[in-house]
PDB file of C-alpha atoms in Angstrom:
ATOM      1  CA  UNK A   1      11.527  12.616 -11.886  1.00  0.00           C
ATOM      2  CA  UNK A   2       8.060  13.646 -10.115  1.00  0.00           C
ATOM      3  CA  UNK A   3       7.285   9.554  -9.860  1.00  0.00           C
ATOM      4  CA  UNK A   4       3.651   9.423  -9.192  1.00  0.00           C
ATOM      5  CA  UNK A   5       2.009  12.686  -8.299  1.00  0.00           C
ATOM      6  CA  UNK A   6      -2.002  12.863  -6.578  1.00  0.00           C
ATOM      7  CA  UNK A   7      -3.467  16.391  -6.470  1.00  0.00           C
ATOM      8  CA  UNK A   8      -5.270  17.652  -4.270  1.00  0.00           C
ATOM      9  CA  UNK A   9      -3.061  17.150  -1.214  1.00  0.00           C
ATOM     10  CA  UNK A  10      -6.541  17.794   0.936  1.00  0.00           C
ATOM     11  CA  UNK A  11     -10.131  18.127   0.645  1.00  0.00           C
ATOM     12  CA  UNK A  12     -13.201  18.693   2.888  1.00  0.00           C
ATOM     13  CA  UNK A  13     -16.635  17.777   0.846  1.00  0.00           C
ATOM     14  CA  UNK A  14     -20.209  18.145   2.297  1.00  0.00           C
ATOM     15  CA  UNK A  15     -22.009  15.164   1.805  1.00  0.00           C
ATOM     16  CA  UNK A  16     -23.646  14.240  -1.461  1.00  0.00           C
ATOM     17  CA  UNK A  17     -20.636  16.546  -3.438  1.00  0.00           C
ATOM     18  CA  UNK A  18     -18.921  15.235  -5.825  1.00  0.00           C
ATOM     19  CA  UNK A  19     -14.889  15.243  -6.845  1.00  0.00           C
ATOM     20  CA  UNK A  20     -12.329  13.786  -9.049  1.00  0.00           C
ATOM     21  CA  UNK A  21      -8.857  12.958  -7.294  1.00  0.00           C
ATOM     22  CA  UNK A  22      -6.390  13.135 -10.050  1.00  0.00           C
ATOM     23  CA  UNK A  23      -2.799  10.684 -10.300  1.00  0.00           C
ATOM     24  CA  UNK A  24      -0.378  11.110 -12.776  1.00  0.00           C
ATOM     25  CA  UNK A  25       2.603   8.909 -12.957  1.00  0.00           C
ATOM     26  CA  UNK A  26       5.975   9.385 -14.995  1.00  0.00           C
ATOM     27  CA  UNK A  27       7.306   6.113 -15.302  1.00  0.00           C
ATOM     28  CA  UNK A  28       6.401   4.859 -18.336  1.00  0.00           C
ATOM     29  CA  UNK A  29       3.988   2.220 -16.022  1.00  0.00           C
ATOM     30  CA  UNK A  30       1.371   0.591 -17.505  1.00  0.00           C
ATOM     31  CA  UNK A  31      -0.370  -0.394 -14.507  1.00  0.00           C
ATOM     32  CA  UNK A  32      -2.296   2.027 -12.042  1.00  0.00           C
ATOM     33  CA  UNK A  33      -3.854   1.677  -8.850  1.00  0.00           C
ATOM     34  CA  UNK A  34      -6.330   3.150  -6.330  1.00  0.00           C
ATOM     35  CA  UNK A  35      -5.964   2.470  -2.421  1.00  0.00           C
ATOM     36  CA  UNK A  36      -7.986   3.593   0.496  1.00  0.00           C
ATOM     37  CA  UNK A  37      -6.223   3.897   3.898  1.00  0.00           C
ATOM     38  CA  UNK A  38      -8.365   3.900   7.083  1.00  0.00           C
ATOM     39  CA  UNK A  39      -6.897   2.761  10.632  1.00  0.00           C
ATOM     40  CA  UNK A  40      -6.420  -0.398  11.582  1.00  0.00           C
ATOM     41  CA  UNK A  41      -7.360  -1.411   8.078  1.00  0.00           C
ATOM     42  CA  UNK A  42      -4.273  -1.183   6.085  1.00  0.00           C
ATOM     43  CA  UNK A  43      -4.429  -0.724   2.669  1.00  0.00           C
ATOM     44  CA  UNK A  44      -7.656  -1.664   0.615  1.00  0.00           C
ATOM     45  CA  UNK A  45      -8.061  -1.946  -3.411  1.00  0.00           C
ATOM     46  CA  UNK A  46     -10.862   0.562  -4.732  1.00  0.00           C
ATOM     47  CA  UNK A  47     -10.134   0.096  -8.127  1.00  0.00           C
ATOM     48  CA  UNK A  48      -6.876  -0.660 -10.929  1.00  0.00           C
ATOM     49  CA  UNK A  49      -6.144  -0.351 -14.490  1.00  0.00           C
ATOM     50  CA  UNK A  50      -3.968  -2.947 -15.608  1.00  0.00           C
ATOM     51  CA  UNK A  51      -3.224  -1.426 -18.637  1.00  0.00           C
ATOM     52  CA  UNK A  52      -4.257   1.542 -20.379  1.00  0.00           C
ATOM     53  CA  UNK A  53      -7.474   1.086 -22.223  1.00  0.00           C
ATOM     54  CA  UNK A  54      -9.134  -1.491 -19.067  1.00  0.00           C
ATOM     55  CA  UNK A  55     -10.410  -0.587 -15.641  1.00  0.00           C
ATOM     56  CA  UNK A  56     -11.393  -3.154 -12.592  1.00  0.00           C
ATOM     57  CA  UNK A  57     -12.935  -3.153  -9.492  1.00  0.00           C
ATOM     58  CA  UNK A  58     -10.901  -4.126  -6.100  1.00  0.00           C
ATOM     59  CA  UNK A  59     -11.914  -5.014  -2.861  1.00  0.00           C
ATOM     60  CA  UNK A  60     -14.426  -2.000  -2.057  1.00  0.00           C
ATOM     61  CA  UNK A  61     -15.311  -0.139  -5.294  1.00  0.00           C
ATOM     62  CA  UNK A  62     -18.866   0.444  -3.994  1.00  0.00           C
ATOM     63  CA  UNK A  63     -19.471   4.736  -4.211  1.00  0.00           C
ATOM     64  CA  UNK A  64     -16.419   5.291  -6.725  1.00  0.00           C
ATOM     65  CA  UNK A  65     -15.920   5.693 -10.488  1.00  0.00           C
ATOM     66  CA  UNK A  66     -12.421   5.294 -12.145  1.00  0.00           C
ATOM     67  CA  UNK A  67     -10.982   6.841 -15.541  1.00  0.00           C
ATOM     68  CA  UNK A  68      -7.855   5.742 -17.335  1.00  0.00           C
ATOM     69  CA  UNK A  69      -7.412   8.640 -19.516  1.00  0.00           C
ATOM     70  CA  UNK A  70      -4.323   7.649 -20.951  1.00  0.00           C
ATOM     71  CA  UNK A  71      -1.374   5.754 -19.373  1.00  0.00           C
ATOM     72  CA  UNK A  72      -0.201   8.583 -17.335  1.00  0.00           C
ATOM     73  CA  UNK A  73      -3.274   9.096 -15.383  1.00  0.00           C
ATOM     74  CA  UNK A  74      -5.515   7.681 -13.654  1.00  0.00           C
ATOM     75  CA  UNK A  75      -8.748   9.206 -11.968  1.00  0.00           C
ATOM     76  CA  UNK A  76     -11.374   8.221  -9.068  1.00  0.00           C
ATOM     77  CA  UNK A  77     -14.397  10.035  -8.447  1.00  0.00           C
ATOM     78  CA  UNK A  78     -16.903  10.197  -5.686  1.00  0.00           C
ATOM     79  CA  UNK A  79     -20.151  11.163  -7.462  1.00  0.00           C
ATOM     80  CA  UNK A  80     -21.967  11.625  -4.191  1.00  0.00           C
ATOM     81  CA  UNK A  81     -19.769  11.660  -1.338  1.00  0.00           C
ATOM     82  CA  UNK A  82     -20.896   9.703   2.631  1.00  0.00           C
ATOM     83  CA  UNK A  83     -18.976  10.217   5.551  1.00  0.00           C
ATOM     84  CA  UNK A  84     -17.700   6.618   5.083  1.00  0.00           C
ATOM     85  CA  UNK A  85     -15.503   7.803   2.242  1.00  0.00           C
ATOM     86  CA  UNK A  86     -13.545   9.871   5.149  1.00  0.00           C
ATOM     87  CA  UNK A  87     -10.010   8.295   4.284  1.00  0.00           C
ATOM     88  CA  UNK A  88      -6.736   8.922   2.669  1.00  0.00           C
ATOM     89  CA  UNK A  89      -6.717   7.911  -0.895  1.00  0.00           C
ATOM     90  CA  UNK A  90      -3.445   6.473  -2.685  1.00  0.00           C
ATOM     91  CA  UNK A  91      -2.844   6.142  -6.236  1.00  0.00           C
ATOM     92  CA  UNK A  92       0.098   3.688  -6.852  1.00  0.00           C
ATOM     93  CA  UNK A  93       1.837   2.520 -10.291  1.00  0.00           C
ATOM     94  CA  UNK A  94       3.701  -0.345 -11.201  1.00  0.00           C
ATOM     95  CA  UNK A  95       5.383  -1.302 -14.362  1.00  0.00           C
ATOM     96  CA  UNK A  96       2.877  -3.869 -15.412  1.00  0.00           C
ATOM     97  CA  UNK A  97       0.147  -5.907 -13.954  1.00  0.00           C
ATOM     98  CA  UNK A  98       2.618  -8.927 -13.047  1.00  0.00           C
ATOM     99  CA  UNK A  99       5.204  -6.557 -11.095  1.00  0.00           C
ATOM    100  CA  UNK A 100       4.255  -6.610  -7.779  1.00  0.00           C
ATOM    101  CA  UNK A 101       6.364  -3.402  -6.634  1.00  0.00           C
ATOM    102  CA  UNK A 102       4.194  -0.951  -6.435  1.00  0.00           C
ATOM    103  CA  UNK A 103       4.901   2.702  -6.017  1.00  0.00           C
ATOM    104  CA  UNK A 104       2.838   5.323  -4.709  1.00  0.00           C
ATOM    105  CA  UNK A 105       1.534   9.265  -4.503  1.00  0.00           C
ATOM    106  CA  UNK A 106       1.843  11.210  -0.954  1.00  0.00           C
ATOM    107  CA  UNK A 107      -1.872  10.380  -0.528  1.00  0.00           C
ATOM    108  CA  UNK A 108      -5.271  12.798  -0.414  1.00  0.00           C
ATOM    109  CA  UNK A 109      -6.598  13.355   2.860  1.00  0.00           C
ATOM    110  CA  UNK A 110     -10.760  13.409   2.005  1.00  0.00           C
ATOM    111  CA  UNK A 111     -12.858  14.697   5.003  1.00  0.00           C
ATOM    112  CA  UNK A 112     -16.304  13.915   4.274  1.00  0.00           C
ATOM    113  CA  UNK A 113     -18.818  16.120   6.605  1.00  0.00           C
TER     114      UNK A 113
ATOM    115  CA  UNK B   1     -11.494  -9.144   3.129  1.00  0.00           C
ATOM    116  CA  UNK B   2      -8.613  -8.713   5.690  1.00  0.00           C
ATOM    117  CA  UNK B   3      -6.334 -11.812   4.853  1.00  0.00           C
ATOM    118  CA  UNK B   4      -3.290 -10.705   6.316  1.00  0.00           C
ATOM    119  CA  UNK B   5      -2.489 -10.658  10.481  1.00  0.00           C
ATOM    120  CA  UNK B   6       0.124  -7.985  11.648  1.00  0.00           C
ATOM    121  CA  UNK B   7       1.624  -7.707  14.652  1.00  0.00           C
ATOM    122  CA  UNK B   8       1.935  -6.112  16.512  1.00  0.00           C
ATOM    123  CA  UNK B   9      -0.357  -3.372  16.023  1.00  0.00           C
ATOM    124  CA  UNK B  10       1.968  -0.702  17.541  1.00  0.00           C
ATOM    125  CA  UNK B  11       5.482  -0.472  19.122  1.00  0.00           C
ATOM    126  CA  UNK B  12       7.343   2.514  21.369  1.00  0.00           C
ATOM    127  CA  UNK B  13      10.833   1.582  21.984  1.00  0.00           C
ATOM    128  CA  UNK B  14      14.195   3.385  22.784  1.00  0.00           C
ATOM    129  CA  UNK B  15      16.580   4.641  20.417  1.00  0.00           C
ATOM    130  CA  UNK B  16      19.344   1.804  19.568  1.00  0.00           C
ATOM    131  CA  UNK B  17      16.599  -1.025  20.520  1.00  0.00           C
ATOM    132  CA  UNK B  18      16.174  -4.056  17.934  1.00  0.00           C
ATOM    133  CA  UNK B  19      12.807  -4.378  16.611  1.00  0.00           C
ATOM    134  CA  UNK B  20      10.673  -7.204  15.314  1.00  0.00           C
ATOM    135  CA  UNK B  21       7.590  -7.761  13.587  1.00  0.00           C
ATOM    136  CA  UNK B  22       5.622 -10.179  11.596  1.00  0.00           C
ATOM    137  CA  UNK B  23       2.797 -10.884   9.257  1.00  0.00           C
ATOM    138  CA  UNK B  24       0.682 -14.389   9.311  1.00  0.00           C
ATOM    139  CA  UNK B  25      -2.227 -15.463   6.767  1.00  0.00           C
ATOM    140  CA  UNK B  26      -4.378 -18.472   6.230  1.00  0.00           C
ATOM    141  CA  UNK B  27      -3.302 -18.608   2.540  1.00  0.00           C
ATOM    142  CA  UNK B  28       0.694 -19.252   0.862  1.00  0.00           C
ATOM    143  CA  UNK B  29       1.595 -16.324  -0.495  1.00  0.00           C
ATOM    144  CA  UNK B  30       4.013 -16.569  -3.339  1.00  0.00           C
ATOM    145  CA  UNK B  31       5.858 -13.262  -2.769  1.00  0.00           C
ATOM    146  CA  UNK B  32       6.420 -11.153   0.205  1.00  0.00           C
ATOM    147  CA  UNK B  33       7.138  -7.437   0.506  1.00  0.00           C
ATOM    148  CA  UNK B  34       7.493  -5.138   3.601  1.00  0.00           C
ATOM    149  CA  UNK B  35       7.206  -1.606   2.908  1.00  0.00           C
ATOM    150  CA  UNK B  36       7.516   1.804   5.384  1.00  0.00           C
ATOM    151  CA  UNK B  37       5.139   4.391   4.947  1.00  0.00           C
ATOM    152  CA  UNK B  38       6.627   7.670   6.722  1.00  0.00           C
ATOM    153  CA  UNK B  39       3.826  10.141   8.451  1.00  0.00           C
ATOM    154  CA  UNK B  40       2.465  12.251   5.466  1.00  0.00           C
ATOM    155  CA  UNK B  41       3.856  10.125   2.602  1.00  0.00           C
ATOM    156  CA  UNK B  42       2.700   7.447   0.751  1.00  0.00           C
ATOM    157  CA  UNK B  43       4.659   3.906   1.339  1.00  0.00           C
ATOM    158  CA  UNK B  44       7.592   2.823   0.033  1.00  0.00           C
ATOM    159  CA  UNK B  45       9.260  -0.313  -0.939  1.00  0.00           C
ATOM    160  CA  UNK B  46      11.319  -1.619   1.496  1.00  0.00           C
ATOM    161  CA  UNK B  47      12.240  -5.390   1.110  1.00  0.00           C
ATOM    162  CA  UNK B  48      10.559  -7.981  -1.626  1.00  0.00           C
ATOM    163  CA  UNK B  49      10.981 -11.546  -0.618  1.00  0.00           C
ATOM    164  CA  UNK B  50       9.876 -14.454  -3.545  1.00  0.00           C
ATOM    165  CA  UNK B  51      11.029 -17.703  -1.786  1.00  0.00           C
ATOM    166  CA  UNK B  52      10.396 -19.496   0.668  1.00  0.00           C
ATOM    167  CA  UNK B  53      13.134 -19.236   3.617  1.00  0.00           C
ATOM    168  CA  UNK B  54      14.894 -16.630   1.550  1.00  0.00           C
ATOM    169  CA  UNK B  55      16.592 -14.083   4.104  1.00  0.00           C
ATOM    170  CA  UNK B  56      17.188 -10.563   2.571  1.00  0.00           C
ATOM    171  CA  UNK B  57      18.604  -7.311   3.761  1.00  0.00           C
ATOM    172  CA  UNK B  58      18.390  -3.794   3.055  1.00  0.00           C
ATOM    173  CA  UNK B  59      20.851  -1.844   5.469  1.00  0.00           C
ATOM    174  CA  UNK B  60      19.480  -2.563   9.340  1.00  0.00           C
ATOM    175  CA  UNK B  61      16.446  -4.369   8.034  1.00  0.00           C
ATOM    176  CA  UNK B  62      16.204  -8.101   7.689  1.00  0.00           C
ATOM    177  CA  UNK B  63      12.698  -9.398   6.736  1.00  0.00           C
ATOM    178  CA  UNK B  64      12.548 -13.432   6.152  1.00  0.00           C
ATOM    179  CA  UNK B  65       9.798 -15.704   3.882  1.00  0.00           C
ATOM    180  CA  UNK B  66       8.249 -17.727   6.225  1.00  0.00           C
ATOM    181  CA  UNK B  67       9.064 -21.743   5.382  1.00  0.00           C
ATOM    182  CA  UNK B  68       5.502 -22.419   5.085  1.00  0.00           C
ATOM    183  CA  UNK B  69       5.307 -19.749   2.770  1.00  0.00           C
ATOM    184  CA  UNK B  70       2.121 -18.179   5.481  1.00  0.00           C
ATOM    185  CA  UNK B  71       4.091 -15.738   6.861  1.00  0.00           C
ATOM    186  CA  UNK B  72       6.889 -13.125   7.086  1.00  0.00           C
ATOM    187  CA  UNK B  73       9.252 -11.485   9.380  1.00  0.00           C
ATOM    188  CA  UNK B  74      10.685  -8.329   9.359  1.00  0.00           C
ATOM    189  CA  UNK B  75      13.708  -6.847  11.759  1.00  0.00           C
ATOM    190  CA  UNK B  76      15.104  -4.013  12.342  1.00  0.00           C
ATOM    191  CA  UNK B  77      18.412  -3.503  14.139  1.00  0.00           C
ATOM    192  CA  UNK B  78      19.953  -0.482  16.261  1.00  0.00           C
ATOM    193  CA  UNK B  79      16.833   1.593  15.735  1.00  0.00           C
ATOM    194  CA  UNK B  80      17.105   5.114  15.103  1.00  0.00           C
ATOM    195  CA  UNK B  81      14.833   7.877  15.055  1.00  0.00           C
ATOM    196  CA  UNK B  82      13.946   7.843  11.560  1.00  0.00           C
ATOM    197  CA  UNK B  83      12.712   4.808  11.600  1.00  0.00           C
ATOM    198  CA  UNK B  84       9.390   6.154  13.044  1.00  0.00           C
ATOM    199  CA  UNK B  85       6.840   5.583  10.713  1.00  0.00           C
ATOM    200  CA  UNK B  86       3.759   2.607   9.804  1.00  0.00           C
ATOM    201  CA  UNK B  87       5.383  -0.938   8.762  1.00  0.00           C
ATOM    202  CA  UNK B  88       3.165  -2.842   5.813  1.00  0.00           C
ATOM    203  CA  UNK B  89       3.648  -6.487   4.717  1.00  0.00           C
ATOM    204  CA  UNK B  90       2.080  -7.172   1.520  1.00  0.00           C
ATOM    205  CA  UNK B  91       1.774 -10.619  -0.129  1.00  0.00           C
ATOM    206  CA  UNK B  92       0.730 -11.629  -3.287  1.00  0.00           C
ATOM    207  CA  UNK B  93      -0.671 -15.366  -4.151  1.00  0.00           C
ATOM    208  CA  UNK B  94       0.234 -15.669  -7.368  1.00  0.00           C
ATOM    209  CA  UNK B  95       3.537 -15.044  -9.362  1.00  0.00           C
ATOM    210  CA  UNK B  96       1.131 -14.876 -12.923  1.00  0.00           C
ATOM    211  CA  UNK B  97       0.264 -11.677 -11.470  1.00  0.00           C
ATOM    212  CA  UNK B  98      -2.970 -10.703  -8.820  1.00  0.00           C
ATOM    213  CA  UNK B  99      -3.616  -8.286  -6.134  1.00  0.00           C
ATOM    214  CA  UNK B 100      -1.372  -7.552  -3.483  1.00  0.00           C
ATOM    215  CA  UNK B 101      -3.142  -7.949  -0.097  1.00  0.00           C
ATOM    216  CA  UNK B 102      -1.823  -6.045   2.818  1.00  0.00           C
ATOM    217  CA  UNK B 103      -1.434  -6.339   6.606  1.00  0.00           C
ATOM    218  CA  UNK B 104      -2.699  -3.878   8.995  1.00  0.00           C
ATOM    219  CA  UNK B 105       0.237  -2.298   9.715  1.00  0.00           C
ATOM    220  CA  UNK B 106       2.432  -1.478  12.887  1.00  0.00           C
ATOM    221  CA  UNK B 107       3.338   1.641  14.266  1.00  0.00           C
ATOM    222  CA  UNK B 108       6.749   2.296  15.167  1.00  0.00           C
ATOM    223  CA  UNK B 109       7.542   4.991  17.704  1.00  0.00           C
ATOM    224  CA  UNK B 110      11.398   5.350  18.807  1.00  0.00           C
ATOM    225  CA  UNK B 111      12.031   7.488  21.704  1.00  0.00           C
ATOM    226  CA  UNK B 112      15.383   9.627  21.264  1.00  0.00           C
TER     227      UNK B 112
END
C-alpha cells in the first residue's frame, strides 16, 4: 500500500518552462490536495479537489493550474515557471473534504533558475 | 495569510531532554493536529486534538487543546534521536469541514 505517491522526486526548470508534477493516491480518498513548503512559511494551500469532478483555489494559486483526472490523481502545473516557484511541492489526500487528517507524498523539490 | 504562531522556531537539545512547544492564533480553532515531518519526507500525523482541554497521547508525545480553544501544546518526553525532524500544528476552524491552516514549524535537533 504505496499511500500517496508524487513523481518526480526532483526537478531543475529554466525559467518560463513548463511541468506537470503528478500525485497518485491509493486510498480510495476522495479529497486531494496541493501544498507548497518554503522556510519559515510552513505549509501553504495552492490548490484542492474536494471531490473528484471539482477543483479550488487555496491560499496562493497565482502561476499554477490543477487537474483532477480521476480520483486517484491529482496534477499541478507550472505553465511558465519564476524563480518564486523554487519550493517543495506536497500533494496530500484525505478521505473526504470534512476529514481533517491529511496524508501526504515525500514531496518534489522544484529549483527554478 | 499566516494565522498560526509557532514557537519556537528551532530547538537543539540533548538526548533524554523533555521538549515543549506550542502554537497560538487570533482565531478558535475547532480541531487541533500536530504532525512530524522527518528530513526528506512528507509529514505525518502525529496527534489530532477536537476539544477543548482534551489531553492526548501518542507514546512520549503529549500535545493539549488550549482552553480557549487559540492554542495548542505539544510535549515530548525523554527525547531520542529520532525525534529530529520539523514539528507542524495545524488547526482547522470549522468541524463542517474547511482548510487546515498551519504553523511555521519548529526544528528539532537532538544531540546524541
Amino acid at each position: 500500500n504505496a499511500g500517496v505517491t508524487q513523481t518526480p522526486k526532483f526537478q531543475v526548470l529554466k525559467t518560463g518552462q513548463s511541468m506537470t508534477l503528478q500525485c497518485a493516491q491509493d486510498m480510495n480518498h476522495n479529497s486531494m490536495y496541493w501544498y507548497r513548503q518554503d522556510p519559515g512559511m510552513g505549509l501553504r494551500l495552492i490548490y484542492y479537489s474536494a471531490s473528484e469532478g471539482t477543483t479550488d483555489k487555496g491560499e496562493v494559486p497565482n502561476g499554477y493550474n490543477v487537474s483532477r483526472l480521476n480520483k486517484r490523481e491529482f496534477s499541478l502545473r507550472l505553465e511558465s515557471a519564476a524563480p518564486s516557484q523554487t519550493s517543495v511541492y506536497f500533494c496530500a489526500s484525505s478521505e473526504d473534504w470534512v476529514n481533517e487528517k491529511l496524508f501526504f507524498g515525500s514531496g518534489t523539490q522544484l529549483s527554478v533558475l | 495569510g499566516q494565522q498560526l504562531n509557532q514557537s519556537p522556531q528551532s530547538m537543539f537539545i540533548q538526548e533524554g531532554e523533555d521538549v515543549s512547544m506550542n502554537c497560538t492564533s487570533s482565531s478558535i480553532f475547532n480541531t487541533w493536529l500536530w504532525y512530524k515531518q522527518d528530513p526528506g519526507e512528507g509529514p505525518v500525523l502525529l496527534i489530532a486534538l477536537y476539544k477543548a482541554g482534551e489531553l492526548t497521547s501518542n507514546g512520549r508525545l503529549t500535545a493539549q487543546f488550549g482552553i480557549t480553544r487559540k492554542d495548542s501544546f505539544l510535549n515530548i518526553s525523554a527525547s531520542i534521536p529520532s525525534d529530529v525532524g520539523i514539528y507542524f500544528c495545524a488547526g482547522q476552524r470549522e468541524t463542517s469541514g474547511s482548510r487546515l491552516t498551519f504553523g511555521e514549524g519548529t526544528q528539532l535537533t537532538v544531540n546524541p
